[in-house]
Amino acid sequence: MDERTTSLPSLDGLNRQHRPGSDKSPAPALWELRSRPIDEILQKRKGLRRKLLENPALRPLRVAVLGGTTTNELADLLELLLLADGFRPEFRQSDYNRFYEDATVDVGTLVDFKPDLVYLHTHFLNVSRYPSPGFTEDDLQARVSDELQRFKGMWESIQQNLHCPVIQNNFEHPPFPAMGNLDSTASGGHTRFVQELNLAFAKCAAADRRLLVHDVNSLSARMGHARWFDWERWYAYKILTTPEASFELASSLASLIGATLGRAKKCLILDLDNTLWGGVIGDDGVGKLQIGKETPLGEAYTAFQRYCLSLRERGVLLAVCSKNDPEIARSGFDHPDSILKLSHFSSFQASWDPKPEGIAKIASELNLGMDSFVFVDDNPAERAIVRGQLPMVSVPEVGSEVAAFPGLIQAGRYFEMVALSQEDLARAEAYTANSARTALQSKFKDYGEYLDSLQMVAEVAPFKPVYLERITQLINKSNQFNLTTRRYTLAEIEEIANDHRFVPIYGRLSDVFGDNGLVSVIIGRLEEAALQLDLWVMSCRVLKRQMEFAMLDMLVVAAKAAGASKITGRYSRTPKNGMVADHYRSMGFQLVSAPDDLDHSTWELDLSTYSPKTAHIRIL
Amino acid sequence: MSRNSIIEELVPIFRDVLDQPDLELKGETSASSVDGWDSLAHVNLVVAIEKRYRVKFALGELQALKNVGDMADLIEKKVSKS
């Protein structure tokens, strides 16, 4: 018997423990599912699916998959990942290689399906016409334009008929370049053509926020074409990718879809000793820390700090959770080679308490849910404690080699984003300003005096076109101060903004520390003499600032102007919005639904006796 | 490895992929005699078997298979060659 067969794992364990239906282990978390071997996932897919479907809080999601290859395997894997991310996806897949027809002439068959998004899963071999070797530069540009028009036709047809975002794969470089190196430069080279076409897709996506490019080109390059393409499976089943590549595709796609629906993580929590610098600051002192250009290890920590800073610059918050004396911990950032400075951290928790307690303090200081956090620590014991006690926190298995940290964090795809808004760029500053507000608060005896000192100015007005993107973003990522947790697409928000039956208002708030941006949205719908509130959300950044008073005062004005004599509101409990269970009562509404079911309550406000409540905010 | 011992090893793979905890396999079991063993499940079965035995089936090898016994014979042949 040869070595391979003898080295196979025993199947006894498989037989005993993994009989479908008899497996009592809990449903896997998303990060854990991503790290499982693909053969195990494909083999146990149906059992995993059954277990993940037991989650009662899954959010429905309808996805049309239009493929240039067979898409079943990809959709199966995507389903598992989306289930683990809290969605209950329903798929409609086009028949093999019918993507063009289903997106254009037959798009009517998708109208009834009402997809939340359409995914165009195309590969390099779904390009209809490649250039010929004798092409001139003009021939090449004309061919790029022709091919682009074909894809544009699909995107426009989908957006016009289905009113939903489109996710479009860009293309792998052709795996067999006939001209070798010249293939990437010659006007007739297929590699050159794909590069031009991918660039054209990128420009379209940059100009259209409802078109998202799924970067298959980079994905396949990172994996390597030898591990990406599977020609046996292509000829046998019309699946172009290896099972590993299908999983990589599904994983990347799930992150992109999650990001469009507000699932991305918001904050990176970092340990200090041997995570952000080499050495133990309490023992070694600042001078002996490994950071900077002096040693290879120091360079690696510098590179990791630079990576963290790059995340902060695009809107990810940074926080510290370290077992250290606070003063000593802070002094580490005085090291002249430290890329990160104290001011880059929106929350800084250094103490000898268990890390889950530190993370809880960060959560309350930043007003973020536990599922907003990614925790990075070189110590496996700390990772295990956090995983055990705070299962909602993502804890990547980063190991203890700092050189590998960026790659391992990146592989989790935690901070995927679909567009970079001004809010993202300003977010870290806004949260840092919030910490300053907290410090100021402790100086005042009276809370009203504190609020006055903030010199708050609110702008509350009907929806404006320039804010619709931010309004949609806020609606879809607010979980705590959210009365109904209704979600809206950008297209729906655009319709509501233009429909006179709706009274939709937004609120911005600025103060002495800076602009908090657009932080609250209410959508009211006129039903005869009542204004029915379908939605009321507010960013937790501005909790306890009486911004809700300013919103209601202005809403009442708008409701009266629209002819309403009362406002009715509804509260529906979710696992996250307990903080607003009593919101309507505190706003002066009367309970009209049954008093024994406060998890789903209805409230009413009589406008004839209403008097304005705002005392500490100047409303523009 | 004998044909029968390979078939025995295939049982848990088939049970998982087809999500049928009580499925039994014999040499003459074929796709038409097992509920759910359709072309999609077949792709998953092939991947699971290839990974389990660290082999890769060539084009044409799979087309010739009529039942589980044929598959076990093919696995035995590939494993002993590798």
XYZ file of C-alpha atoms in Angstrom:
702
model
C 0.000 0.000 0.000
C 1.456 3.378 -0.831
C 1.911 6.261 1.579
C -0.951 8.340 0.326
C -3.594 5.808 1.114
C -2.197 5.069 4.547
C -2.040 8.760 5.404
C -5.723 9.309 4.736
C -7.692 10.353 7.811
C -9.796 7.719 9.452
C -13.425 7.775 8.449
C -14.672 6.295 11.721
C -15.066 9.747 13.182
C -16.932 10.966 10.147
C -19.351 8.089 10.426
C -20.107 8.666 14.061
C -20.134 12.407 14.424
C -21.260 13.796 11.147
C -24.355 11.924 10.221
C -26.748 14.526 8.869
C -29.299 15.547 11.436
C -27.368 14.104 14.353
C -24.812 16.917 14.487
C -25.523 19.077 17.529
C -22.780 21.660 17.005
C -24.057 25.244 16.620
C -24.478 26.895 13.226
C -21.108 28.286 12.119
C -20.340 32.003 12.285
C -19.431 33.696 9.026
C -15.715 34.042 9.802
C -15.552 30.395 10.793
C -17.395 29.226 7.693
C -14.985 31.153 5.489
C -12.022 29.362 7.033
C -13.357 25.825 6.510
C -11.906 23.635 3.740
C -13.972 23.695 0.597
C -14.398 19.906 0.358
C -15.940 19.828 3.827
C -18.270 22.693 2.920
C -19.432 21.097 -0.312
C -19.880 17.695 1.331
C -21.840 19.020 4.311
C -23.587 21.867 2.520
C -27.138 20.622 2.923
C -26.695 19.945 6.631
C -25.048 23.333 7.194
C -27.833 25.021 5.292
C -30.479 23.340 7.429
C -28.732 24.463 10.597
C -28.243 28.051 9.421
C -31.918 28.292 8.457
C -32.861 27.711 12.097
C -31.897 31.323 12.876
C -35.287 33.067 13.334
C -33.975 36.582 12.582
C -32.889 36.118 8.959
C -33.585 39.006 6.610
C -35.052 38.058 3.201
C -32.957 38.871 0.136
C -33.799 38.155 -3.497
C -30.862 37.725 -5.842
C -31.030 37.115 -9.589
C -27.889 35.372 -10.858
C -27.395 35.712 -14.599
C -24.467 33.541 -15.615
C -22.260 32.958 -18.601
C -21.367 29.620 -17.024
C -23.228 27.160 -14.804
C -23.914 29.030 -11.564
C -25.453 26.407 -9.257
C -22.306 25.654 -7.279
C -21.575 29.358 -6.835
C -25.156 30.097 -5.772
C -25.093 27.182 -3.288
C -21.923 28.511 -1.667
C -23.173 32.096 -1.738
C -26.356 30.955 -0.031
C -24.414 29.454 2.888
C -22.292 32.565 3.340
C -25.276 34.918 3.191
C -27.195 32.731 5.652
C -24.227 32.959 8.030
C -24.320 36.739 7.570
C -27.979 36.909 8.628
C -29.785 36.872 5.270
C -32.278 34.378 3.883
C -31.451 34.571 0.192
C -33.730 33.402 -2.568
C -32.095 32.912 -5.950
C -33.314 33.026 -9.512
C -30.636 31.678 -11.844
C -30.604 32.071 -15.595
C -30.182 28.966 -17.695
C -26.620 28.247 -18.757
C -25.195 31.149 -20.797
C -28.536 32.954 -21.082
C -27.329 35.994 -19.154
C -27.612 38.406 -22.059
C -31.146 37.403 -23.038
C -32.347 37.349 -19.426
C -30.976 40.830 -18.882
C -32.446 42.317 -22.061
C -35.132 40.799 -24.307
C -36.401 38.395 -21.621
C -35.991 40.757 -18.666
C -39.765 40.601 -18.193
C -39.443 37.138 -16.650
C -37.424 38.680 -13.821
C -39.906 41.465 -13.082
C -42.181 39.148 -11.091
C -39.240 37.839 -9.104
C -38.622 41.409 -7.811
C -34.882 40.972 -7.195
C -33.123 43.132 -4.615
C -30.065 42.900 -6.813
C -28.914 41.317 -10.047
C -25.524 39.637 -10.317
C -23.998 39.252 -13.778
C -21.585 36.348 -13.372
C -19.459 36.477 -16.485
C -15.938 35.211 -17.186
C -13.333 36.169 -19.793
C -14.858 33.661 -22.193
C -18.206 35.477 -22.136
C -16.694 38.371 -24.070
C -18.491 38.161 -27.408
C -15.748 39.286 -29.793
C -12.040 39.566 -29.110
C -9.721 41.591 -31.372
C -7.677 39.982 -34.165
C -3.855 40.043 -34.260
C -3.764 42.615 -37.095
C -5.884 45.220 -35.271
C -4.830 48.875 -35.251
C -5.256 51.042 -32.146
C -8.465 52.459 -33.639
C -9.791 48.969 -34.322
C -9.092 48.075 -30.723
C -10.897 51.119 -29.291
C -13.886 50.458 -31.556
C -14.038 46.843 -30.384
C -13.836 47.896 -26.735
C -16.649 50.356 -27.339
C -18.801 47.670 -29.028
C -18.316 45.216 -26.195
C -18.947 47.912 -23.585
C -22.218 48.835 -25.327
C -23.364 45.234 -25.082
C -22.819 45.194 -21.322
C -24.197 48.710 -20.871
C -27.345 47.512 -22.612
C -27.778 44.845 -19.949
C -27.134 47.212 -17.034
C -29.573 49.802 -18.347
C -32.244 47.230 -19.063
C -31.932 45.826 -15.538
C -31.980 49.238 -13.882
C -34.952 50.415 -15.919
C -37.052 47.280 -15.567
C -36.026 45.962 -12.180
C -34.933 49.186 -10.391
C -32.192 47.458 -8.449
C -28.400 47.571 -8.233
C -26.306 45.474 -10.614
C -23.161 43.619 -9.605
C -20.988 42.965 -12.670
C -17.865 40.769 -12.732
C -14.903 42.255 -14.500
C -12.769 39.787 -16.451
C -9.818 37.546 -15.697
C -6.841 38.053 -17.949
C -7.002 35.413 -20.695
C -5.170 32.332 -19.382
C -3.544 31.389 -22.716
C -2.163 34.628 -24.220
C -1.309 33.762 -27.807
C 1.234 36.561 -28.137
C 3.007 35.995 -24.836
C 4.193 39.231 -23.248
C 3.137 41.210 -26.301
C -0.457 40.104 -25.649
C -0.744 42.776 -22.955
C 0.464 45.648 -25.181
C -0.401 44.900 -28.836
C -3.634 46.419 -30.158
C -4.735 42.926 -31.183
C -3.754 41.272 -27.894
C -6.531 39.656 -25.901
C -4.877 40.564 -22.608
C -4.658 44.189 -23.694
C -8.329 44.039 -24.704
C -9.427 42.698 -21.332
C -7.424 45.412 -19.567
C -9.117 48.100 -21.680
C -12.539 46.583 -21.097
C -12.012 46.299 -17.331
C -10.956 49.949 -17.240
C -14.083 50.910 -19.195
C -16.228 48.971 -16.676
C -14.455 50.761 -13.820
C -15.206 54.168 -15.300
C -18.888 53.280 -15.710
C -19.090 52.028 -12.120
C -17.366 55.150 -10.793
C -20.045 57.266 -12.485
C -23.061 55.144 -11.515
C -23.590 54.245 -7.868
C -26.053 51.517 -8.766
C -23.440 49.607 -10.789
C -20.920 47.680 -8.690
C -17.942 45.930 -10.228
C -16.970 42.615 -8.660
C -13.201 42.559 -9.110
C -12.731 39.029 -10.449
C -9.575 40.153 -12.218
C -7.789 40.778 -8.913
C -9.421 37.805 -7.231
C -8.176 35.352 -9.873
C -4.722 36.957 -9.908
C -4.355 36.692 -6.142
C -5.309 33.042 -6.269
C -3.336 32.298 -9.421
C -4.788 31.053 -12.683
C -3.560 27.495 -12.027
C -5.777 27.330 -8.934
C -8.571 29.384 -10.493
C -9.493 27.697 -13.778
C -10.619 24.066 -13.942
C -10.823 22.955 -17.538
C -12.098 19.440 -16.801
C -15.067 20.914 -14.937
C -15.583 23.430 -17.704
C -15.936 20.742 -20.372
C -17.872 18.368 -18.116
C -20.258 20.750 -16.296
C -19.665 24.227 -17.746
C -18.246 25.378 -14.409
C -15.081 27.322 -15.207
C -13.543 27.484 -11.737
C -12.071 25.020 -9.261
C -14.188 24.417 -6.147
C -11.689 26.562 -4.206
C -12.092 29.404 -6.693
C -15.892 29.102 -6.588
C -15.712 29.515 -2.814
C -13.392 32.505 -3.170
C -15.822 34.054 -5.661
C -18.792 33.395 -3.380
C -16.937 34.758 -0.381
C -15.951 37.978 -2.135
C -19.438 38.385 -3.534
C -21.080 37.800 -0.141
C -18.937 40.603 1.323
C -19.881 42.945 -1.482
C -23.577 42.149 -1.099
C -23.314 42.479 2.681
C -21.644 45.861 2.264
C -24.452 47.154 0.032
C -26.839 46.265 2.876
C -24.812 47.760 5.702
C -23.208 44.593 7.022
C -19.605 45.802 6.932
C -17.675 46.142 10.187
C -17.116 49.646 11.528
C -14.271 49.447 14.019
C -10.919 47.661 14.327
C -9.963 46.991 17.951
C -6.243 46.459 18.462
C -4.080 45.004 21.197
C -0.795 46.858 21.828
C 2.155 44.704 22.979
C 3.352 42.466 20.144
C 0.388 43.530 18.009
C 1.005 47.216 17.223
C 4.645 47.140 18.315
C 7.199 44.479 19.180
C 7.916 43.991 22.867
C 6.075 44.642 26.134
C 5.999 48.338 26.929
C 5.514 47.835 30.679
C 8.690 45.729 30.874
C 10.853 47.071 28.071
C 9.972 50.784 28.098
C 9.217 52.933 25.069
C 12.828 53.071 23.906
C 13.161 49.326 23.453
C 9.962 48.792 21.447
C 10.382 47.208 18.011
C 9.022 49.784 15.589
C 10.612 51.758 12.755
C 13.339 51.057 10.236
C 16.053 49.746 12.582
C 15.184 46.041 12.474
C 13.231 43.754 10.133
C 10.715 43.124 12.912
C 10.373 46.860 13.528
C 9.688 47.385 9.819
C 6.934 44.783 9.919
C 5.210 46.532 12.855
C 5.548 49.862 11.038
C 3.917 48.329 7.967
C 1.065 46.968 10.073
C 0.493 50.376 11.691
C 0.458 51.896 8.222
C -2.183 49.355 7.163
C -4.335 50.262 10.181
C -3.969 53.953 9.362
C -5.024 53.312 5.755
C -8.221 51.712 7.073
C -8.859 54.697 9.318
C -8.409 57.103 6.420
C -11.209 55.401 4.517
C -13.628 55.456 7.443
C -12.866 52.472 9.697
C -12.619 53.491 13.353
C -9.592 52.367 15.366
C -9.700 51.492 19.062
C -7.240 50.062 21.576
C -8.010 47.282 24.046
C -4.878 46.449 26.000
C -3.954 44.920 29.338
C -1.643 47.656 30.508
C -1.309 50.614 32.792
C -3.175 53.344 30.872
C -0.442 55.997 31.138
C 2.312 53.587 30.112
C 0.175 52.251 27.253
C -0.401 55.750 25.890
C 3.303 56.572 26.052
C 3.997 53.939 23.373
C 2.578 56.304 20.779
C 5.192 58.912 21.730
C 7.775 56.679 20.061
C 9.107 58.809 17.184
C 8.678 55.969 14.675
C 5.092 55.210 15.619
C 2.909 55.801 12.549
C -0.222 55.729 14.669
C -0.742 58.560 17.119
C -3.103 58.692 20.087
C -5.402 60.995 18.117
C -6.056 58.219 15.584
C -7.932 56.148 18.168
C -11.601 56.831 18.714
C -11.557 54.873 21.962
C -8.624 53.824 24.143
C -9.115 51.137 26.796
C -6.046 50.112 28.752
C -6.554 48.376 32.106
C -6.040 45.022 33.797
C -9.664 44.007 33.331
C -10.579 41.076 31.078
C -10.661 42.135 27.406
C -14.400 41.514 26.928
C -14.967 44.260 29.524
C -12.674 46.630 27.644
C -14.522 45.899 24.418
C -17.857 46.538 26.151
C -16.552 49.962 27.222
C -15.479 50.717 23.660
C -18.959 49.695 22.462
C -20.702 52.056 24.870
C -18.277 54.910 24.244
C -18.708 54.702 20.468
C -22.384 53.678 20.583
C -21.697 50.674 18.346
C -23.062 47.124 18.489
C -20.746 44.190 19.134
C -21.213 43.041 15.543
C -19.446 46.235 14.397
C -16.079 45.104 15.761
C -13.065 43.223 14.482
C -10.642 42.340 17.284
C -6.944 41.757 16.552
C -4.645 40.359 19.226
C -1.463 38.295 18.875
C -2.357 36.320 22.005
C -4.442 33.210 21.206
C -5.807 33.083 24.760
C -7.242 36.618 24.468
C -8.757 35.748 21.099
C -10.385 32.671 22.627
C -11.842 34.625 25.572
C -13.326 37.284 23.309
C -14.744 34.674 20.937
C -16.243 32.773 23.837
C -17.806 35.744 25.612
C -18.593 38.067 22.703
C -19.579 35.824 19.799
C -20.791 38.818 17.763
C -17.267 40.252 17.612
C -15.212 39.039 14.635
C -11.911 37.632 15.813
C -9.690 36.631 12.877
C -7.109 33.921 13.534
C -4.157 36.255 12.963
C -1.493 34.112 14.633
C 1.485 35.901 16.168
C 3.538 36.910 13.107
C 2.949 40.601 12.484
C 4.106 40.328 8.866
C 1.029 38.207 8.157
C -1.522 40.430 9.975
C -2.624 42.645 7.039
C -3.142 39.683 4.712
C -5.107 37.718 7.305
C -7.313 40.674 8.243
C -7.872 41.482 4.577
C -8.857 37.857 3.882
C -11.802 38.246 6.251
C -13.218 40.982 3.968
C -14.601 42.753 7.041
C -14.420 46.316 5.777
C -15.829 45.948 2.259
C -17.389 49.172 0.958
C -19.488 50.011 -2.093
C -18.848 53.734 -2.277
C -16.703 56.184 -0.423
C -18.875 59.029 0.825
C -17.902 62.276 2.501
C -19.382 60.786 5.657
C -16.878 57.925 5.503
C -13.962 60.279 5.117
C -15.089 62.416 8.032
C -16.290 59.625 10.311
C -13.130 59.002 12.297
C -12.841 62.738 13.027
C -16.460 62.862 14.106
C -16.022 60.025 16.587
C -12.852 61.543 17.968
C -14.766 64.794 18.475
C -17.403 62.761 20.331
C -14.770 61.654 22.833
C -13.968 65.333 23.402
C -17.685 66.014 23.973
C -17.754 63.266 26.595
C -14.816 64.890 28.344
C -16.583 68.260 28.286
C -19.776 66.763 29.705
C -18.136 65.924 33.028
C -17.422 69.641 33.635
C -21.083 70.631 33.870
C -23.408 70.088 36.800
C -26.525 70.400 34.733
C -27.069 68.421 31.529
C -28.966 71.298 29.902
C -26.020 73.575 30.586
C -23.785 71.045 28.852
C -26.112 70.877 25.854
C -26.156 74.680 25.600
C -22.365 74.748 25.687
C -22.312 72.572 22.559
C -23.964 75.403 20.578
C -25.838 72.922 18.471
C -27.347 73.903 15.136
C -29.709 71.558 13.305
C -30.839 71.634 9.717
C -34.128 69.760 9.328
C -35.800 69.736 5.916
C -37.587 67.611 3.286
C -35.377 65.136 1.353
C -33.016 66.787 -1.134
C -31.431 64.992 -4.108
C -27.901 65.623 -2.869
C -28.573 63.688 0.358
C -30.466 60.666 -0.993
C -27.402 58.416 -1.034
C -26.489 59.249 2.562
C -30.136 58.902 3.626
C -30.259 55.393 2.153
C -26.965 54.513 3.820
C -28.149 55.752 7.214
C -31.473 53.907 6.952
C -29.808 50.628 6.077
C -27.162 50.659 8.743
C -29.086 52.033 11.709
C -30.054 49.197 14.003
C -30.439 50.659 17.487
C -32.309 53.955 17.149
C -34.650 52.518 14.538
C -38.361 52.213 15.346
C -39.440 49.903 12.514
C -36.150 48.623 11.009
C -37.640 48.996 7.544
C -34.976 49.008 4.844
C -35.136 50.981 1.612
C -33.198 50.870 -1.651
C -31.874 54.055 -3.191
C -34.513 53.732 -5.917
C -37.300 53.634 -3.314
C -35.902 56.664 -1.520
C -35.777 58.531 -4.839
C -39.458 57.701 -5.427
C -40.481 58.758 -1.934
C -38.628 62.061 -2.325
C -40.778 62.870 -5.346
C -44.134 61.530 -4.134
C -46.442 64.158 -2.541
C -48.174 61.458 -0.475
C -45.003 61.209 1.611
C -43.555 63.628 4.161
C -39.893 62.618 4.337
C -37.459 64.709 6.373
C -33.788 64.502 7.255
C -31.771 66.190 9.979
C -28.173 67.346 10.125
C -26.536 68.416 13.372
C -23.380 70.429 13.937
C -21.897 71.771 17.114
C -18.881 73.505 18.540
C -16.748 70.403 17.913
C -17.683 69.920 14.284
C -20.283 68.707 11.846
C -21.971 65.423 12.757
C -23.402 65.195 9.240
C -26.804 63.832 8.310
C -27.837 61.895 11.397
C -31.604 61.362 11.374
C -34.371 60.463 8.945
C -38.165 60.237 9.292
C -40.462 58.990 6.556
C -44.129 59.878 7.024
C -46.932 58.696 4.750
C -50.228 60.571 4.525
C -53.306 58.490 5.186
C -56.220 60.893 5.154
C -55.953 63.032 8.302
C -53.093 61.021 9.794
C -49.391 61.095 9.052
C -48.265 57.482 9.448
C -44.532 57.167 10.310
C -43.019 54.275 8.348
C -39.531 55.031 9.568
C -37.671 56.962 12.231
C -33.937 56.434 12.531
C -31.126 58.345 14.180
C -27.400 57.788 14.330
C -26.228 56.817 17.796
C -23.480 59.407 17.415
C -25.997 62.051 18.502
C -27.866 60.174 21.208
C -29.032 62.259 24.182
C -28.546 65.501 22.295
C -32.306 66.165 21.944
C -31.973 65.895 18.179
C -35.162 63.783 18.240
C -37.024 66.834 19.641
C -35.796 68.968 16.760
C -36.906 66.297 14.304
C -40.385 66.009 15.826
C -40.889 69.787 16.003
C -40.150 70.134 12.320
C -42.148 67.019 11.452
C -45.206 68.513 13.158
C -44.840 71.686 11.105
C -44.582 69.655 7.893
C -47.488 67.378 8.891
C -49.772 70.345 9.559
C -48.771 71.911 6.264
C -49.722 68.653 4.524
C -53.151 68.768 6.176
C -52.688 66.117 8.864
C -54.317 66.472 12.283
C -52.435 63.633 13.977
C -49.258 61.597 13.667
C -49.235 57.851 14.228
C -46.103 55.825 14.899
C -45.241 52.187 15.260
C -42.540 50.343 17.208
C -41.442 46.809 16.214
C -38.930 45.146 18.487
C -35.777 43.583 17.023
C -32.800 42.127 18.926
C -31.115 45.539 18.644
C -33.641 48.364 18.982
C -34.652 47.934 22.625
C -33.366 51.455 23.377
C -36.314 53.024 21.550
C -39.081 50.768 22.914
C -40.388 53.731 24.906
C -39.465 56.392 22.375
C -42.965 57.431 21.359
C -44.128 57.710 24.960
C -41.201 59.967 25.788
C -42.104 62.099 22.756
C -45.611 62.624 24.156
C -47.486 60.077 22.010
C -50.432 58.081 23.416
C -50.454 54.286 23.204
C -53.352 53.093 21.016
C -52.507 49.406 20.582
C -52.916 46.720 23.229
C -50.858 47.601 26.338
C -49.729 43.971 26.788
C -47.823 43.804 23.501
C -45.274 46.588 23.748
C -42.951 44.723 21.355
C -45.288 45.733 18.526
C -46.968 48.924 19.626
C -48.826 51.717 17.873
C -48.844 55.332 19.098
C -50.663 58.537 18.280
C -49.915 62.258 18.668
C -52.678 64.862 18.533
C -51.313 67.874 16.662
C -53.889 70.375 17.926
C -52.337 70.432 21.417
C -48.696 70.005 20.435
C -46.132 72.497 21.642
C -42.508 72.539 20.414
C -39.976 70.666 22.566
C -36.581 71.770 21.304
C -34.729 73.790 23.941
C -31.015 73.437 23.312
C -30.699 73.304 19.533
C -31.039 76.162 17.087
C -33.024 74.882 14.098
C -32.311 76.358 10.688
C -8.138 -1.518 -0.788
C -11.007 -3.656 -1.888
C -14.032 -2.533 -3.807
C -16.254 -3.181 -0.805
C -14.118 -1.211 1.618
C -14.124 1.753 -0.782
C -17.900 1.552 -1.109
C -18.099 1.567 2.682
C -15.975 4.707 2.754
C -18.193 6.334 0.147
C -21.321 5.900 2.280
C -20.729 8.880 4.639
C -19.797 11.115 1.698
C -23.002 10.243 -0.127
C -25.035 10.644 3.072
C -23.634 14.132 3.657
C -23.875 15.380 0.094
C -27.368 14.029 -0.477
C -28.428 14.814 3.120
C -29.843 11.319 3.584
C -28.634 9.907 6.925
C -29.871 6.382 6.246
C -28.679 5.982 2.669
C -27.050 2.607 1.925
C -24.834 1.925 -1.083
C -24.232 -1.294 -2.992
C -22.081 -1.940 -6.025
C -25.091 -1.817 -8.299
C -26.513 1.430 -6.812
C -26.806 4.003 -9.596
C -27.930 7.615 -9.908
C -31.376 6.572 -11.104
C -31.988 4.479 -7.977
C -31.131 7.229 -5.450
C -33.388 10.215 -4.785
C -31.597 13.506 -5.197
C -28.579 12.107 -7.043
C -29.012 14.538 -9.901
C -26.409 16.276 -12.017
C -25.907 19.044 -9.418
C -25.388 16.595 -6.574
C -23.103 14.623 -8.860
C -20.744 17.599 -9.173
C -20.554 17.807 -5.373
C -20.010 14.058 -5.037
C -17.140 14.146 -7.519
C -15.454 17.042 -5.683
C -15.850 15.323 -2.310
C -14.474 12.020 -3.644
C -11.566 13.691 -5.433
C -10.576 15.539 -2.258
C -11.061 12.476 -0.050
C -8.768 10.273 -2.140
C -6.543 13.077 -3.437
C -7.121 12.099 -7.040
C -8.424 14.005 -10.042
C -10.680 12.203 -12.472
C -9.848 12.732 -16.124
C -12.393 13.754 -18.710
C -14.056 10.613 -19.984
C -13.310 8.544 -16.886
C -16.502 9.663 -15.209
C -18.636 9.308 -18.309
C -18.003 5.572 -18.396
C -19.278 4.946 -14.861
C -22.626 3.194 -14.573
C -22.893 2.659 -10.826
C -21.191 2.931 -7.421
C -19.241 -0.276 -8.032
C -17.685 1.185 -11.191
C -16.797 4.288 -9.242
C -15.131 2.241 -6.492
C -13.131 0.335 -9.112
C -11.995 3.594 -10.712
C -10.981 5.025 -7.313
C -9.009 1.859 -6.523
C -7.225 2.094 -9.871
C -6.370 5.784 -9.461
C -5.240 5.456 -5.837
C -2.967 2.478 -6.529
C -1.367 4.332 -9.455
C -0.664 7.527 -7.609
